[in-house]
Amino acid sequence: MKRIEYLKRIYEGRLIEINPKRLLITVPKDEFISALSTFKVNSFNQLTFVTAVDWIKESEFEIVANLYSRENRLNVFVKTRISRDNAEIQTITSIYSVAKKYEVELTEMFGIKVVGNEDAGKPFLLENWKSKPPLRKEFDSVAYAAEHYEARHAEEKND
Amino acid sequence: MGRLDEREAMEILDQLRKRSLWMLHYCTACGAVELPPTMTSRYDMERFGIVPFVTSRQADILLVTGYINIKTLRRIVTVYEQMLDPKYVVGFGSCTINGGIYWDSYAVAKRLDLYLPVDLYIAGCMPRPEAVISAFRHLMRLIDEGKADGYRRYKDNYYWFKANQKKVLGE
């Protein structure tokens, strides 16, 4: 736990303990990569996932990275906020190489541009997708499904 | 003994075929979890002559187990076209019938029968191994009576199926 004490000291109260197994830190977007590097050096050497949360009313995306320290049996959520228009982040594959596919997903599902990841932007799950990125809040999934995928009507009989 | 005409030959072949169905279980989704007990000693579908098989070229049945999203659909169509005649499609679970709980999903095609000729649906979310076995017994009966003609329908309505596939895949 010496490393956790050290991290708490350098982040001066910004590193919050949600429960004994989980920590949370919110950093400005310029510090995101350096925060991840700091956590990696201090025993958090597994990246569990990177994802985004769409805060449409505040016009912001929240990027969330979940790191795990096997040594201390502890999770940490590293969060940062970026602007929703022309959303763009730097790749974190140089720190955690497993982030590659998660960044592809950020581009495909949220339309967040990832600079430095050459796979991001190529279609992975949504081939021939011509609409908005589907996990953005303004995307209407019900209307899209009704328009593109023909439904079976209950009164129709096929026996 | 005279020569058999084509109809008589088909009847004999159908009799033989129905007891030796090789199944390609295309595990698209969660429904695949019901298949291990169906295949193995608890329910043992091999007693009906149905064997799980791994390649499309040698399989008779294409069992689509669960929701069909647009990425999967392209692969299912390829797999179906690789299979040799006669071939039968079985839609497993309510997702292949009307989308099931994925009715509002942006990536799930709701009806399998628009894209592939389905011979038989198994309703349920998800169907129990008994239902799967019962469906296969029913499929055997359909084959015996010559009613499982999905592969002929696919050839006859090829352009209709292709147009539907292209429309949903956005090509």
PDB file of N, CA and C in Angstrom, chain A residues 79-123:
ATOM      1  N   LYS A  79     -10.801   9.656 -14.880  1.00  0.00           N
ATOM      2  CA  LYS A  79     -11.788  10.304 -15.733  1.00  0.00           C
ATOM      3  C   LYS A  79     -11.273  11.636 -16.220  1.00  0.00           C
ATOM      4  N   THR A  80     -11.721  11.989 -17.421  1.00  0.00           N
ATOM      5  CA  THR A  80     -11.428  13.333 -17.915  1.00  0.00           C
ATOM      6  C   THR A  80     -12.582  13.771 -18.794  1.00  0.00           C
ATOM      7  N   ARG A  81     -12.724  15.075 -18.959  1.00  0.00           N
ATOM      8  CA  ARG A  81     -13.825  15.582 -19.782  1.00  0.00           C
ATOM      9  C   ARG A  81     -13.274  16.294 -21.006  1.00  0.00           C
ATOM     10  N   ILE A  82     -13.886  16.034 -22.174  1.00  0.00           N
ATOM     11  CA  ILE A  82     -13.502  16.755 -23.380  1.00  0.00           C
ATOM     12  C   ILE A  82     -14.753  17.364 -23.998  1.00  0.00           C
ATOM     13  N   SER A  83     -14.527  18.329 -24.882  1.00  0.00           N
ATOM     14  CA  SER A  83     -15.663  18.993 -25.522  1.00  0.00           C
ATOM     15  C   SER A  83     -16.341  18.027 -26.489  1.00  0.00           C
ATOM     16  N   ARG A  84     -17.665  18.230 -26.644  1.00  0.00           N
ATOM     17  CA  ARG A  84     -18.420  17.288 -27.457  1.00  0.00           C
ATOM     18  C   ARG A  84     -18.283  17.576 -28.957  1.00  0.00           C
ATOM     19  N   ASP A  85     -18.138  18.839 -29.330  1.00  0.00           N
ATOM     20  CA  ASP A  85     -17.963  19.154 -30.747  1.00  0.00           C
ATOM     21  C   ASP A  85     -16.488  18.971 -31.094  1.00  0.00           C
ATOM     22  N   ASN A  86     -16.278  18.341 -32.241  1.00  0.00           N
ATOM     23  CA  ASN A  86     -14.935  17.982 -32.696  1.00  0.00           C
ATOM     24  C   ASN A  86     -14.148  17.262 -31.599  1.00  0.00           C
ATOM     25  N   ALA A  87     -14.808  16.292 -30.994  1.00  0.00           N
ATOM     26  CA  ALA A  87     -14.175  15.551 -29.892  1.00  0.00           C
ATOM     27  C   ALA A  87     -12.932  14.834 -30.398  1.00  0.00           C
ATOM     28  N   GLU A  88     -11.866  14.971 -29.644  1.00  0.00           N
ATOM     29  CA  GLU A  88     -10.586  14.416 -30.086  1.00  0.00           C
ATOM     30  C   GLU A  88      -9.743  14.101 -28.867  1.00  0.00           C
ATOM     31  N   ILE A  89      -9.133  12.912 -28.832  1.00  0.00           N
ATOM     32  CA  ILE A  89      -8.188  12.601 -27.758  1.00  0.00           C
ATOM     33  C   ILE A  89      -6.902  12.062 -28.364  1.00  0.00           C
ATOM     34  N   GLN A  90      -5.862  12.074 -27.557  1.00  0.00           N
ATOM     35  CA  GLN A  90      -4.606  11.442 -27.965  1.00  0.00           C
ATOM     36  C   GLN A  90      -4.676   9.965 -27.611  1.00  0.00           C
ATOM     37  N   THR A  91      -4.014   9.141 -28.413  1.00  0.00           N
ATOM     38  CA  THR A  91      -4.041   7.708 -28.135  1.00  0.00           C
ATOM     39  C   THR A  91      -3.285   7.400 -26.848  1.00  0.00           C
ATOM     40  N   ILE A  92      -3.724   6.328 -26.144  1.00  0.00           N
ATOM     41  CA  ILE A  92      -2.986   5.902 -24.960  1.00  0.00           C
ATOM     42  C   ILE A  92      -2.338   4.541 -25.203  1.00  0.00           C
ATOM     43  N   THR A  93      -2.268   4.123 -26.483  1.00  0.00           N
ATOM     44  CA  THR A  93      -1.689   2.799 -26.778  1.00  0.00           C
ATOM     45  C   THR A  93      -0.205   2.723 -26.435  1.00  0.00           C
ATOM     46  N   SER A  94       0.476   3.879 -26.366  1.00  0.00           N
ATOM     47  CA  SER A  94       1.890   3.832 -25.992  1.00  0.00           C
ATOM     48  C   SER A  94       2.072   3.452 -24.531  1.00  0.00           C
ATOM     49  N   ILE A  95       1.039   3.686 -23.709  1.00  0.00           N
ATOM     50  CA  ILE A  95       1.103   3.307 -22.291  1.00  0.00           C
ATOM     51  C   ILE A  95       0.503   1.924 -22.094  1.00  0.00           C
ATOM     52  N   TYR A  96      -0.738   1.761 -22.554  1.00  0.00           N
ATOM     53  CA  TYR A  96      -1.411   0.465 -22.463  1.00  0.00           C
ATOM     54  C   TYR A  96      -1.751   0.026 -23.886  1.00  0.00           C
ATOM     55  N   SER A  97      -1.069  -0.994 -24.407  1.00  0.00           N
ATOM     56  CA  SER A  97      -1.319  -1.355 -25.805  1.00  0.00           C
ATOM     57  C   SER A  97      -2.688  -2.006 -25.996  1.00  0.00           C
ATOM     58  N   VAL A  98      -3.288  -2.556 -24.918  1.00  0.00           N
ATOM     59  CA  VAL A  98      -4.626  -3.143 -25.080  1.00  0.00           C
ATOM     60  C   VAL A  98      -5.687  -2.107 -25.403  1.00  0.00           C
ATOM     61  N   ALA A  99      -5.372  -0.845 -25.241  1.00  0.00           N
ATOM     62  CA  ALA A  99      -6.373   0.200 -25.507  1.00  0.00           C
ATOM     63  C   ALA A  99      -6.717   0.321 -26.984  1.00  0.00           C
ATOM     64  N   LYS A 100      -5.979  -0.377 -27.842  1.00  0.00           N
ATOM     65  CA  LYS A 100      -6.161  -0.196 -29.281  1.00  0.00           C
ATOM     66  C   LYS A 100      -7.607  -0.423 -29.726  1.00  0.00           C
ATOM     67  N   LYS A 101      -8.175  -1.553 -29.328  1.00  0.00           N
ATOM     68  CA  LYS A 101      -9.544  -1.861 -29.774  1.00  0.00           C
ATOM     69  C   LYS A 101     -10.575  -0.984 -29.057  1.00  0.00           C
ATOM     70  N   TYR A 102     -10.288  -0.603 -27.811  1.00  0.00           N
ATOM     71  CA  TYR A 102     -11.222   0.285 -27.109  1.00  0.00           C
ATOM     72  C   TYR A 102     -11.277   1.644 -27.796  1.00  0.00           C
ATOM     73  N   GLU A 103     -10.148   2.062 -28.326  1.00  0.00           N
ATOM     74  CA  GLU A 103     -10.141   3.352 -29.033  1.00  0.00           C
ATOM     75  C   GLU A 103     -10.885   3.244 -30.362  1.00  0.00           C
ATOM     76  N   VAL A 104     -10.785   2.080 -31.021  1.00  0.00           N
ATOM     77  CA  VAL A 104     -11.587   1.854 -32.229  1.00  0.00           C
ATOM     78  C   VAL A 104     -13.065   2.011 -31.888  1.00  0.00           C
ATOM     79  N   GLU A 105     -13.435   1.451 -30.744  1.00  0.00           N
ATOM     80  CA  GLU A 105     -14.829   1.537 -30.309  1.00  0.00           C
ATOM     81  C   GLU A 105     -15.238   2.976 -29.999  1.00  0.00           C
ATOM     82  N   LEU A 106     -14.340   3.752 -29.399  1.00  0.00           N
ATOM     83  CA  LEU A 106     -14.656   5.160 -29.120  1.00  0.00           C
ATOM     84  C   LEU A 106     -14.971   5.896 -30.411  1.00  0.00           C
ATOM     85  N   THR A 107     -14.182   5.644 -31.450  1.00  0.00           N
ATOM     86  CA  THR A 107     -14.425   6.323 -32.716  1.00  0.00           C
ATOM     87  C   THR A 107     -15.716   5.843 -33.358  1.00  0.00           C
ATOM     88  N   GLU A 108     -15.925   4.523 -33.310  1.00  0.00           N
ATOM     89  CA  GLU A 108     -17.067   3.969 -34.024  1.00  0.00           C
ATOM     90  C   GLU A 108     -18.381   4.268 -33.317  1.00  0.00           C
ATOM     91  N   MET A 109     -18.401   4.150 -31.997  1.00  0.00           N
ATOM     92  CA  MET A 109     -19.656   4.256 -31.279  1.00  0.00           C
ATOM     93  C   MET A 109     -19.957   5.686 -30.829  1.00  0.00           C
ATOM     94  N   PHE A 110     -18.922   6.511 -30.608  1.00  0.00           N
ATOM     95  CA  PHE A 110     -19.157   7.865 -30.110  1.00  0.00           C
ATOM     96  C   PHE A 110     -18.696   8.956 -31.084  1.00  0.00           C
ATOM     97  N   GLY A 111     -17.937   8.569 -32.090  1.00  0.00           N
ATOM     98  CA  GLY A 111     -17.419   9.568 -33.015  1.00  0.00           C
ATOM     99  C   GLY A 111     -16.320  10.423 -32.424  1.00  0.00           C
ATOM    100  N   ILE A 112     -15.585   9.885 -31.445  1.00  0.00           N
ATOM    101  CA  ILE A 112     -14.458  10.626 -30.871  1.00  0.00           C
ATOM    102  C   ILE A 112     -13.223  10.277 -31.683  1.00  0.00           C
ATOM    103  N   LYS A 113     -12.570  11.301 -32.215  1.00  0.00           N
ATOM    104  CA  LYS A 113     -11.384  11.048 -33.033  1.00  0.00           C
ATOM    105  C   LYS A 113     -10.211  10.704 -32.108  1.00  0.00           C
ATOM    106  N   VAL A 114      -9.480   9.659 -32.464  1.00  0.00           N
ATOM    107  CA  VAL A 114      -8.327   9.278 -31.657  1.00  0.00           C
ATOM    108  C   VAL A 114      -7.074   9.521 -32.486  1.00  0.00           C
ATOM    109  N   VAL A 115      -6.251  10.458 -32.049  1.00  0.00           N
ATOM    110  CA  VAL A 115      -5.054  10.810 -32.804  1.00  0.00           C
ATOM    111  C   VAL A 115      -3.943   9.830 -32.439  1.00  0.00           C
ATOM    112  N   GLY A 116      -3.341   9.221 -33.452  1.00  0.00           N
ATOM    113  CA  GLY A 116      -2.219   8.327 -33.193  1.00  0.00           C
ATOM    114  C   GLY A 116      -2.559   6.857 -33.241  1.00  0.00           C
ATOM    115  N   ASN A 117      -3.843   6.525 -33.334  1.00  0.00           N
ATOM    116  CA  ASN A 117      -4.237   5.121 -33.470  1.00  0.00           C
ATOM    117  C   ASN A 117      -4.734   4.926 -34.895  1.00  0.00           C
ATOM    118  N   GLU A 118      -3.969   4.179 -35.688  1.00  0.00           N
ATOM    119  CA  GLU A 118      -4.316   4.096 -37.112  1.00  0.00           C
ATOM    120  C   GLU A 118      -5.561   3.232 -37.363  1.00  0.00           C
ATOM    121  N   ASP A 119      -5.899   2.359 -36.414  1.00  0.00           N
ATOM    122  CA  ASP A 119      -7.095   1.528 -36.594  1.00  0.00           C
ATOM    123  C   ASP A 119      -8.383   2.296 -36.337  1.00  0.00           C
ATOM    124  N   ALA A 120      -8.317   3.303 -35.478  1.00  0.00           N
ATOM    125  CA  ALA A 120      -9.524   4.060 -35.142  1.00  0.00           C
ATOM    126  C   ALA A 120     -10.025   4.773 -36.394  1.00  0.00           C
ATOM    127  N   GLY A 121     -11.308   4.625 -36.661  1.00  0.00           N
ATOM    128  CA  GLY A 121     -11.864   5.211 -37.879  1.00  0.00           C
ATOM    129  C   GLY A 121     -12.169   4.176 -38.925  1.00  0.00           C
ATOM    130  N   LYS A 122     -11.480   3.013 -38.859  1.00  0.00           N
ATOM    131  CA  LYS A 122     -11.854   1.924 -39.770  1.00  0.00           C
ATOM    132  C   LYS A 122     -13.060   1.203 -39.179  1.00  0.00           C
ATOM    133  N   PRO A 123     -13.982   0.729 -40.038  1.00  0.00           N
ATOM    134  CA  PRO A 123     -15.147   0.036 -39.493  1.00  0.00           C
ATOM    135  C   PRO A 123     -14.753  -1.283 -38.842  1.00  0.00           C
TER     136      PRO A 123
END
